[in-house]
PDB file of C-alpha atoms in Angstrom:
ATOM      1  CA  MET Q 218      32.865  -4.725 -58.136  1.00  0.00           C
ATOM      2  CA  ALA Q 219      30.321  -6.390 -55.462  1.00  0.00           C
ATOM      3  CA  ASN Q 220      26.940  -7.620 -56.963  1.00  0.00           C
ATOM      4  CA  ARG Q 221      24.198  -5.091 -55.526  1.00  0.00           C
ATOM      5  CA  ILE Q 222      21.322  -6.509 -54.090  1.00  0.00           C
ATOM      6  CA  LEU Q 223      17.915  -5.270 -52.569  1.00  0.00           C
ATOM      7  CA  ILE Q 224      16.302  -7.584 -49.801  1.00  0.00           C
ATOM      8  CA  VAL Q 225      12.413  -7.536 -49.739  1.00  0.00           C
ATOM      9  CA  ASP Q 226      10.685  -9.322 -47.055  1.00  0.00           C
ATOM     10  CA  ASP Q 227       8.289  -7.973 -44.461  1.00  0.00           C
ATOM     11  CA  ALA Q 228       9.982 -10.077 -41.439  1.00  0.00           C
ATOM     12  CA  ALA Q 229      13.074  -8.355 -39.770  1.00  0.00           C
ATOM     13  CA  PHE Q 230      14.630 -11.449 -38.906  1.00  0.00           C
ATOM     14  CA  MET Q 231      14.473 -12.833 -42.468  1.00  0.00           C
ATOM     15  CA  ARG Q 232      16.081  -9.674 -43.867  1.00  0.00           C
ATOM     16  CA  MET Q 233      18.825 -10.298 -41.148  1.00  0.00           C
ATOM     17  CA  MET Q 234      19.382 -13.807 -41.927  1.00  0.00           C
ATOM     18  CA  ILE Q 235      19.452 -13.269 -45.868  1.00  0.00           C
ATOM     19  CA  LYS Q 236      21.654 -10.111 -45.324  1.00  0.00           C
ATOM     20  CA  ASP Q 237      24.066 -11.870 -43.383  1.00  0.00           C
ATOM     21  CA  ILE Q 238      24.635 -14.808 -45.686  1.00  0.00           C
ATOM     22  CA  LEU Q 239      24.940 -12.287 -48.689  1.00  0.00           C
ATOM     23  CA  VAL Q 240      27.730 -10.297 -46.613  1.00  0.00           C
ATOM     24  CA  LYS Q 241      29.742 -13.326 -45.817  1.00  0.00           C
ATOM     25  CA  ASN Q 242      29.679 -14.054 -49.175  1.00  0.00           C
ATOM     26  CA  GLY Q 243      30.905 -10.914 -50.873  1.00  0.00           C
ATOM     27  CA  PHE Q 244      27.822  -9.342 -51.904  1.00  0.00           C
ATOM     28  CA  GLU Q 245      26.556  -5.679 -51.073  1.00  0.00           C
ATOM     29  CA  VAL Q 246      23.216  -5.357 -49.537  1.00  0.00           C
ATOM     30  CA  VAL Q 247      22.179  -1.787 -51.230  1.00  0.00           C
ATOM     31  CA  GLY Q 248      18.723  -1.656 -49.567  1.00  0.00           C
ATOM     32  CA  GLU Q 249      15.737  -3.456 -47.790  1.00  0.00           C
ATOM     33  CA  ALA Q 250      12.012  -3.205 -48.056  1.00  0.00           C
ATOM     34  CA  VAL Q 251       9.259  -4.392 -46.097  1.00  0.00           C
ATOM     35  CA  ASP Q 252       6.551  -4.764 -48.739  1.00  0.00           C
ATOM     36  CA  GLY Q 253       6.013  -4.918 -52.548  1.00  0.00           C
ATOM     37  CA  ILE Q 254       5.248  -0.933 -52.712  1.00  0.00           C
ATOM     38  CA  GLN Q 255       8.657  -0.217 -50.853  1.00  0.00           C
ATOM     39  CA  ALA Q 256      10.461  -3.037 -53.265  1.00  0.00           C
ATOM     40  CA  VAL Q 257       9.212  -1.174 -56.716  1.00  0.00           C
ATOM     41  CA  GLU Q 258      10.134   2.232 -55.202  1.00  0.00           C
ATOM     42  CA  LYS Q 259      13.432   1.004 -54.072  1.00  0.00           C
ATOM     43  CA  TYR Q 260      14.011  -0.810 -57.098  1.00  0.00           C
ATOM     44  CA  LYS Q 261      13.638   2.688 -59.205  1.00  0.00           C
ATOM     45  CA  ASP Q 262      15.984   4.406 -56.962  1.00  0.00           C
ATOM     46  CA  LEU Q 263      18.801   1.895 -56.129  1.00  0.00           C
ATOM     47  CA  LYS Q 264      18.813  -0.309 -59.652  1.00  0.00           C
ATOM     48  CA  PRO Q 265      20.172  -3.355 -57.940  1.00  0.00           C
ATOM     49  CA  ASP Q 266      21.858  -6.271 -59.842  1.00  0.00           C
ATOM     50  CA  LEU Q 267      19.511  -8.747 -58.015  1.00  0.00           C
ATOM     51  CA  VAL Q 268      16.263  -8.766 -55.596  1.00  0.00           C
ATOM     52  CA  THR Q 269      15.317 -11.031 -53.137  1.00  0.00           C
ATOM     53  CA  MET Q 270      11.653 -11.240 -53.070  1.00  0.00           C
ATOM     54  CA  ASP Q 271       9.170 -12.730 -50.431  1.00  0.00           C
ATOM     55  CA  ILE Q 272       6.048 -13.722 -51.691  1.00  0.00           C
ATOM     56  CA  THR Q 273       3.821 -13.301 -48.973  1.00  0.00           C
ATOM     57  CA  MET Q 274       3.847  -9.460 -47.585  1.00  0.00           C
ATOM     58  CA  PRO Q 275       1.068  -7.045 -46.381  1.00  0.00           C
ATOM     59  CA  GLU Q 276       0.171  -4.114 -48.778  1.00  0.00           C
ATOM     60  CA  MET Q 277       1.552  -5.418 -52.101  1.00  0.00           C
ATOM     61  CA  ASP Q 278       2.672  -9.059 -52.228  1.00  0.00           C
ATOM     62  CA  GLY Q 279       5.623 -10.334 -53.924  1.00  0.00           C
ATOM     63  CA  ILE Q 280       4.296 -11.629 -57.506  1.00  0.00           C
ATOM     64  CA  THR Q 281       2.611  -8.418 -57.673  1.00  0.00           C
ATOM     65  CA  ALA Q 282       5.903  -6.283 -56.882  1.00  0.00           C
ATOM     66  CA  LEU Q 283       7.590  -8.683 -59.461  1.00  0.00           C
ATOM     67  CA  LYS Q 284       5.396  -7.628 -62.127  1.00  0.00           C
ATOM     68  CA  GLU Q 285       5.399  -4.211 -61.245  1.00  0.00           C
ATOM     69  CA  ILE Q 286       9.519  -4.252 -61.424  1.00  0.00           C
ATOM     70  CA  ARG Q 287       9.646  -6.237 -64.628  1.00  0.00           C
ATOM     71  CA  SER Q 288       7.138  -3.645 -66.342  1.00  0.00           C
ATOM     72  CA  VAL Q 289       9.830  -1.027 -65.129  1.00  0.00           C
ATOM     73  CA  ASP Q 290      12.825  -3.277 -66.198  1.00  0.00           C
ATOM     74  CA  PRO Q 291      12.284  -6.353 -68.089  1.00  0.00           C
ATOM     75  CA  ALA Q 292      15.694  -7.225 -67.414  1.00  0.00           C
ATOM     76  CA  ALA Q 293      15.387  -7.418 -63.765  1.00  0.00           C
ATOM     77  CA  LYS Q 294      16.670 -10.320 -61.901  1.00  0.00           C
ATOM     78  CA  ILE Q 295      14.307 -11.407 -59.149  1.00  0.00           C
ATOM     79  CA  ILE Q 296      14.710 -14.304 -56.686  1.00  0.00           C
ATOM     80  CA  MET Q 297      11.482 -15.241 -54.902  1.00  0.00           C
ATOM     81  CA  CYS Q 298      11.686 -16.581 -51.571  1.00  0.00           C
ATOM     82  CA  SER Q 299       8.765 -18.657 -49.999  1.00  0.00           C
ATOM     83  CA  ALA Q 300       7.898 -20.873 -47.094  1.00  0.00           C
ATOM     84  CA  MET Q 301       7.360 -24.672 -47.799  1.00  0.00           C
ATOM     85  CA  GLY Q 302       3.720 -25.429 -49.336  1.00  0.00           C
ATOM     86  CA  GLN Q 303       3.785 -22.209 -51.449  1.00  0.00           C
ATOM     87  CA  GLN Q 304       4.141 -24.272 -54.910  1.00  0.00           C
ATOM     88  CA  ALA Q 305       1.427 -22.753 -56.805  1.00  0.00           C
ATOM     89  CA  MET Q 306       2.574 -19.095 -55.905  1.00  0.00           C
ATOM     90  CA  VAL Q 307       5.907 -20.021 -56.663  1.00  0.00           C
ATOM     91  CA  ILE Q 308       5.051 -21.259 -59.962  1.00  0.00           C
ATOM     92  CA  ASP Q 309       3.046 -18.205 -60.795  1.00  0.00           C
ATOM     93  CA  ALA Q 310       6.014 -16.325 -59.704  1.00  0.00           C
ATOM     94  CA  ILE Q 311       8.279 -18.283 -62.284  1.00  0.00           C
ATOM     95  CA  GLN Q 312       5.859 -17.351 -65.026  1.00  0.00           C
ATOM     96  CA  ALA Q 313       5.640 -13.661 -64.240  1.00  0.00           C
ATOM     97  CA  GLY Q 314       9.437 -13.549 -64.801  1.00  0.00           C
ATOM     98  CA  ALA Q 315      11.224 -14.695 -61.443  1.00  0.00           C
ATOM     99  CA  LYS Q 316      14.606 -16.195 -62.080  1.00  0.00           C
ATOM    100  CA  ASP Q 317      14.487 -18.915 -59.234  1.00  0.00           C
ATOM    101  CA  PHE Q 318      13.389 -19.259 -55.908  1.00  0.00           C
ATOM    102  CA  ILE Q 319      14.697 -20.150 -52.408  1.00  0.00           C
ATOM    103  CA  VAL Q 320      12.940 -21.841 -49.515  1.00  0.00           C
ATOM    104  CA  LYS Q 321      12.552 -20.760 -45.965  1.00  0.00           C
ATOM    105  CA  PRO Q 322      14.332 -21.365 -43.596  1.00  0.00           C
ATOM    106  CA  PHE Q 323      17.161 -20.032 -45.763  1.00  0.00           C
ATOM    107  CA  GLN Q 324      20.191 -22.508 -46.409  1.00  0.00           C
ATOM    108  CA  ALA Q 325      23.426 -20.473 -47.279  1.00  0.00           C
ATOM    109  CA  ASP Q 326      24.718 -22.438 -49.963  1.00  0.00           C
ATOM    110  CA  ARG Q 327      21.227 -22.590 -51.615  1.00  0.00           C
ATOM    111  CA  VAL Q 328      21.053 -18.921 -51.178  1.00  0.00           C
ATOM    112  CA  ILE Q 329      24.266 -18.399 -53.023  1.00  0.00           C
ATOM    113  CA  GLU Q 330      23.790 -21.174 -55.444  1.00  0.00           C
ATOM    114  CA  ALA Q 331      20.622 -19.423 -56.558  1.00  0.00           C
ATOM    115  CA  ILE Q 332      22.195 -15.818 -56.768  1.00  0.00           C
ATOM    116  CA  GLN Q 333      25.422 -16.773 -58.724  1.00  0.00           C
ATOM    117  CA  LYS Q 334      23.213 -18.539 -61.472  1.00  0.00           C
ATOM    118  CA  THR Q 335      20.980 -15.874 -61.576  1.00  0.00           C
ATOM    119  CA  LEU Q 336      23.681 -13.287 -62.091  1.00  0.00           C
ATOM    120  CA  GLY Q 337      25.579 -15.476 -64.508  1.00  0.00           C
TER     121      GLY Q 337
END
């Protein structure tokens, strides 16, 4: 069965890019969210195998959403997505329980490598 993935990013273009990479590589995208609040709600509803989470978003940022999701499900597998130059936030995310991070603009092989490594 395909691994079920939730994509969280406030930019529709970025969601489309990562979704395209995932679908081409046999993953199932079960949902998309535009901010951390939606991400937490959709995680509870959809129970995906993995979440790709943008760090910088309106309403609720990715690190706060990561902490909320992990408080609901400590075993949640979340990979953070960040633009270059956000190293401090990436470190915060890893300390908060993120499994890995991928840098924008997305490189398909790096995205798949991070997901496969995280899913084990």
